[in-house]
Amino acid sequence: MTIPAYVETPVERIPEIRDSLEKAFRSGKTKSVKYRKEQLLRLAYFVKDNVKPLQEALAKDLGRADAETSILELGNTLGDIKTSYENVAKWAKPERLPFMFNWFAMKPTLRKEPKGVVLIIFPFNYPIWLSLGPMAGAIAAGCAVVLKPSELTPAYSALIAELLPKYLDPEIYTVVNGAVPQATKLLELRWGQILYTGGGRVGQIILSAAAKTLTPVSTELGGKSPAVIDPNCDLKTSAKRLIWGKMSNSGQTCVAPDYVLVPKAFEAQFAQALKEVLYDFYPEGAGKSDSFSHMINGGHFERVKGLLDATHGEIVYGGSSDKEKLFIEPTIVTGVKADDSLMSEEIFGPVLPIVPVEDVDEAIEFINARDHPLALYIFSKSAAFKSKVIENTQSGSAIVNDTLIHGAVEGFPFGGVGPSGSGAHKGKFSFDMFTHIRPTLDNPSWVEMMMSGRYPPYTVAKASSMAKLIIPSLPSRPSYLPKLEGTVAPKTSNRWGVWFLVAVAVAGYGLIRVRRSA
Ligand code: NAD
């Protein structure tokens, strides 16, 4: 099929689009699990029926190989949709709390309710997975959804604007295309939830705008994800997996290894192993290879080239570029110092700086002196080395002896920590992001006989009867907590009182059931 033309949504139509989704949502049609499952299956078949056009769109937008789109996006997306389809009935079911003497009579229940009309703003680099993956969670949660794609992927953005309404209920799910003016208008409105995936600079704009409407936001941001190398690693496999993670999508991957920390004495040997992998991956040179993507646009090309031009490290592989083709050659730079241009921001391009360190302790210190990364990679055969790095750092995820693949693991959340993002999506985590857990209870009148002590006028007897009911008894006082002079421990429940109340409650409950069934 030919990719349709990219058309921006008129800014002035945006409030009306949101209102009509709100109206359709209020009709209650998303409440039924049957409806949600049907929409999920429709979404799955949208992907399955359109593999070719989706691949074509990303070949146009990113120069990306079809195989890479399948491996890195399509499988993942279909996996997320299928997980939601198979589990939505279980996830959406109200949950009764386990038996608690104090509360069981009130049938305390957690209802899983959709947050409403939600907004998913996503970036250019993995636009299929980062839109339709979380969308599956939003559909399963019963939300109405506005997708806001990146203006930097006009082919993909036009494709979904054209095709999604042919598969999904257009009253409930829609696409708003455009750039900053459209995004700004969307952000003036209140949403049940915003999921923003993209860079931290725009993340700050989104969070500030959402604060004005008190809209809850999950952020999936980027940053510099390090790889820590132990000389005691499987050198060939480590180099292969690291280069694959770095060079896929021309380095424009949020969880790409951004830089490598290697002991000085091992740096040359490790760099050599990386170079050999690059010769294997792109025997004719990446510039001529169909397996290598280009930079998304001139701005990002110039940004990465600027970082590379300013480096004081030694380029031991690559270094060339071609502006017309938005091509930056896969590049390895050794001897990079902490204050180098390549360490000044997330590279988000196919340039891999190697930062030599003394040992693992210095590597850990280096990581901890910076923002918590989205991913942390460790290459080692030693259990002690792996756990030392994991135990002493913080990151969105910590992956040993591989890169990127954690995004595909069913049951894993995908997200950062601190400056690399808050909240996580994928599978059940997406469902949870778009679900409000609404506690409900229904307190029968007969519970008055246990709880009437809460009403004024307060008396010592009433207070003590309530304390027995609601103030929990603690484990016995530990020896490291000496009793302070003059403190009086509050009276808490005594076991005989509790048993008495259990007997009364069970008898009362039984009596009511017998009466009801008579
Ligand atoms: P981008 O330029 O495509 O922008 C992302 C989204 O923000 C787009 O939809 C865009 O239209 C919107 N936007 C841009 N300017 C805006 C503004 N002023 N106001 C409101 N919205 C605006 O992508 P990007 O930000 O360059 O994406 C790359 C970044 O995203 C990298 O830092 C990468 O690490 C990060 N990322 C993170 C994840 C993750 O899951 N944590 C995934 C992919 C990318």
Short mmCIF file of N, CA and C in Angstrom, two decimals, residues 187-252:
data_model
loop_
_atom_site.label_atom_id
_atom_site.label_comp_id
_atom_site.label_asym_id
_atom_site.label_seq_id
_atom_site.Cartn_x
_atom_site.Cartn_y
_atom_site.Cartn_z
N LEU A 187 -2.11 19.50 25.99
CA LEU A 187 -1.68 19.61 27.39
C LEU A 187 -2.45 20.67 28.17
N GLU A 188 -3.21 21.50 27.46
CA GLU A 188 -4.07 22.47 28.18
C GLU A 188 -5.30 21.77 28.76
N LEU A 189 -5.59 20.57 28.25
CA LEU A 189 -6.80 19.88 28.66
C LEU A 189 -6.49 18.90 29.79
N ARG A 190 -7.54 18.52 30.50
CA ARG A 190 -7.36 17.55 31.59
C ARG A 190 -7.57 16.14 31.05
N TRP A 191 -6.73 15.22 31.50
CA TRP A 191 -6.81 13.82 31.08
C TRP A 191 -6.89 12.92 32.30
N GLY A 192 -7.39 11.70 32.07
CA GLY A 192 -7.40 10.72 33.16
C GLY A 192 -5.98 10.33 33.51
N GLN A 193 -5.11 10.33 32.51
CA GLN A 193 -3.70 9.97 32.70
C GLN A 193 -2.96 10.40 31.45
N ILE A 194 -1.72 10.87 31.62
CA ILE A 194 -0.85 11.06 30.45
C ILE A 194 0.30 10.09 30.58
N LEU A 195 0.62 9.41 29.49
CA LEU A 195 1.88 8.67 29.43
C LEU A 195 2.74 9.41 28.41
N TYR A 196 3.87 9.92 28.88
CA TYR A 196 4.78 10.63 27.98
C TYR A 196 6.07 9.81 27.85
N THR A 197 6.42 9.49 26.63
CA THR A 197 7.72 8.85 26.37
C THR A 197 8.52 9.79 25.49
N GLY A 198 9.72 10.11 25.90
CA GLY A 198 10.56 11.01 25.11
C GLY A 198 11.69 11.55 25.96
N GLY A 199 12.28 12.63 25.51
CA GLY A 199 13.43 13.20 26.23
C GLY A 199 13.02 13.97 27.48
N GLY A 200 13.99 14.17 28.36
CA GLY A 200 13.73 14.83 29.65
C GLY A 200 13.35 16.30 29.51
N ARG A 201 13.91 16.99 28.49
CA ARG A 201 13.62 18.42 28.34
C ARG A 201 12.12 18.61 28.10
N VAL A 202 11.58 17.85 27.15
CA VAL A 202 10.13 17.96 26.88
C VAL A 202 9.35 17.36 28.06
N GLY A 203 9.94 16.38 28.72
CA GLY A 203 9.30 15.78 29.90
C GLY A 203 8.98 16.86 30.94
N GLN A 204 9.90 17.80 31.11
CA GLN A 204 9.67 18.88 32.08
C GLN A 204 8.49 19.76 31.64
N ILE A 205 8.40 20.00 30.33
CA ILE A 205 7.28 20.81 29.80
C ILE A 205 5.97 20.08 30.07
N ILE A 206 5.97 18.78 29.83
CA ILE A 206 4.74 17.98 30.01
C ILE A 206 4.32 18.00 31.48
N LEU A 207 5.29 17.78 32.37
CA LEU A 207 4.95 17.72 33.79
C LEU A 207 4.45 19.08 34.29
N SER A 208 5.06 20.17 33.80
CA SER A 208 4.60 21.49 34.25
C SER A 208 3.19 21.75 33.74
N ALA A 209 2.93 21.40 32.48
CA ALA A 209 1.59 21.64 31.93
C ALA A 209 0.56 20.79 32.67
N ALA A 210 0.90 19.55 32.95
CA ALA A 210 -0.06 18.65 33.60
C ALA A 210 -0.35 19.10 35.03
N ALA A 211 0.63 19.76 35.65
CA ALA A 211 0.42 20.25 37.02
C ALA A 211 -0.74 21.25 37.04
N LYS A 212 -0.90 21.99 35.94
CA LYS A 212 -1.95 23.02 35.91
C LYS A 212 -3.34 22.40 35.87
N THR A 213 -3.47 21.21 35.31
CA THR A 213 -4.80 20.58 35.24
C THR A 213 -4.90 19.42 36.24
N LEU A 214 -3.87 19.25 37.06
CA LEU A 214 -3.81 18.13 38.01
C LEU A 214 -3.99 16.78 37.31
N THR A 215 -3.39 16.67 36.14
CA THR A 215 -3.45 15.39 35.42
C THR A 215 -2.27 14.51 35.86
N PRO A 216 -2.54 13.26 36.22
CA PRO A 216 -1.42 12.39 36.58
C PRO A 216 -0.58 12.02 35.35
N VAL A 217 0.74 11.95 35.53
CA VAL A 217 1.63 11.68 34.40
C VAL A 217 2.59 10.55 34.73
N SER A 218 2.76 9.64 33.79
CA SER A 218 3.89 8.70 33.86
C SER A 218 4.89 9.15 32.81
N THR A 219 6.17 9.17 33.17
CA THR A 219 7.18 9.59 32.21
C THR A 219 8.14 8.45 31.92
N GLU A 220 8.38 8.25 30.65
CA GLU A 220 9.38 7.26 30.21
C GLU A 220 10.45 8.07 29.51
N LEU A 221 11.54 8.33 30.21
CA LEU A 221 12.54 9.26 29.68
C LEU A 221 13.79 8.50 29.25
N GLY A 222 14.84 9.26 29.01
CA GLY A 222 16.06 8.61 28.51
C GLY A 222 17.20 8.79 29.47
N GLY A 223 18.37 9.09 28.94
CA GLY A 223 19.56 9.27 29.76
C GLY A 223 20.69 8.39 29.28
N LYS A 224 21.77 8.38 30.07
CA LYS A 224 22.96 7.65 29.65
C LYS A 224 23.02 6.31 30.36
N SER A 225 22.72 5.23 29.62
CA SER A 225 22.74 3.89 30.22
C SER A 225 24.14 3.29 30.07
N PRO A 226 24.80 3.00 31.18
CA PRO A 226 26.18 2.50 31.09
C PRO A 226 26.25 0.98 30.91
N ALA A 227 27.39 0.52 30.41
CA ALA A 227 27.69 -0.91 30.42
C ALA A 227 29.01 -1.08 31.18
N VAL A 228 29.00 -1.98 32.16
CA VAL A 228 30.19 -2.21 32.98
C VAL A 228 30.80 -3.54 32.55
N ILE A 229 32.10 -3.49 32.21
CA ILE A 229 32.74 -4.68 31.66
C ILE A 229 33.73 -5.27 32.66
N ASP A 230 33.57 -6.55 32.90
CA ASP A 230 34.53 -7.30 33.71
C ASP A 230 35.45 -8.04 32.72
N PRO A 231 36.77 -7.93 32.86
CA PRO A 231 37.64 -8.69 31.95
C PRO A 231 37.32 -10.18 31.96
N ASN A 232 36.76 -10.64 33.07
CA ASN A 232 36.34 -12.03 33.15
C ASN A 232 34.92 -12.17 32.57
N CYS A 233 34.82 -11.89 31.25
CA CYS A 233 33.52 -12.03 30.58
C CYS A 233 33.72 -12.88 29.33
N ASP A 234 32.63 -13.28 28.72
CA ASP A 234 32.74 -13.98 27.43
C ASP A 234 32.92 -12.87 26.39
N LEU A 235 34.17 -12.63 26.02
CA LEU A 235 34.52 -11.43 25.26
C LEU A 235 33.75 -11.31 23.94
N LYS A 236 33.74 -12.41 23.18
CA LYS A 236 33.13 -12.35 21.84
C LYS A 236 31.63 -12.07 21.92
N THR A 237 30.96 -12.84 22.79
CA THR A 237 29.50 -12.69 22.90
C THR A 237 29.15 -11.33 23.50
N SER A 238 29.91 -10.91 24.49
CA SER A 238 29.63 -9.61 25.11
C SER A 238 29.75 -8.51 24.07
N ALA A 239 30.82 -8.56 23.27
CA ALA A 239 31.04 -7.50 22.26
C ALA A 239 29.89 -7.51 21.25
N LYS A 240 29.47 -8.71 20.85
CA LYS A 240 28.39 -8.82 19.86
C LYS A 240 27.09 -8.22 20.42
N ARG A 241 26.76 -8.59 21.64
CA ARG A 241 25.48 -8.12 22.21
C ARG A 241 25.51 -6.62 22.50
N LEU A 242 26.68 -6.15 22.85
CA LEU A 242 26.81 -4.72 23.13
C LEU A 242 26.68 -3.90 21.84
N ILE A 243 27.35 -4.34 20.81
CA ILE A 243 27.28 -3.61 19.53
C ILE A 243 25.86 -3.69 18.96
N TRP A 244 25.22 -4.84 19.09
CA TRP A 244 23.84 -4.95 18.61
C TRP A 244 22.94 -3.94 19.34
N GLY A 245 23.07 -3.87 20.65
CA GLY A 245 22.24 -2.95 21.45
C GLY A 245 22.54 -1.50 21.11
N LYS A 246 23.81 -1.21 20.79
CA LYS A 246 24.19 0.17 20.51
C LYS A 246 23.80 0.59 19.10
N MET A 247 24.02 -0.29 18.12
CA MET A 247 23.89 0.14 16.73
C MET A 247 22.49 -0.08 16.14
N SER A 248 21.63 -0.87 16.80
CA SER A 248 20.26 -1.04 16.31
C SER A 248 19.62 0.35 16.20
N ASN A 249 18.85 0.55 15.17
CA ASN A 249 18.14 1.83 14.98
C ASN A 249 19.13 3.00 15.01
N SER A 250 20.37 2.72 14.58
CA SER A 250 21.42 3.74 14.54
C SER A 250 21.64 4.41 15.91
N GLY A 251 21.52 3.59 16.93
CA GLY A 251 21.80 4.11 18.29
C GLY A 251 20.66 4.91 18.88
N GLN A 252 19.55 5.04 18.15
CA GLN A 252 18.42 5.85 18.64
C GLN A 252 17.46 4.96 19.43
#
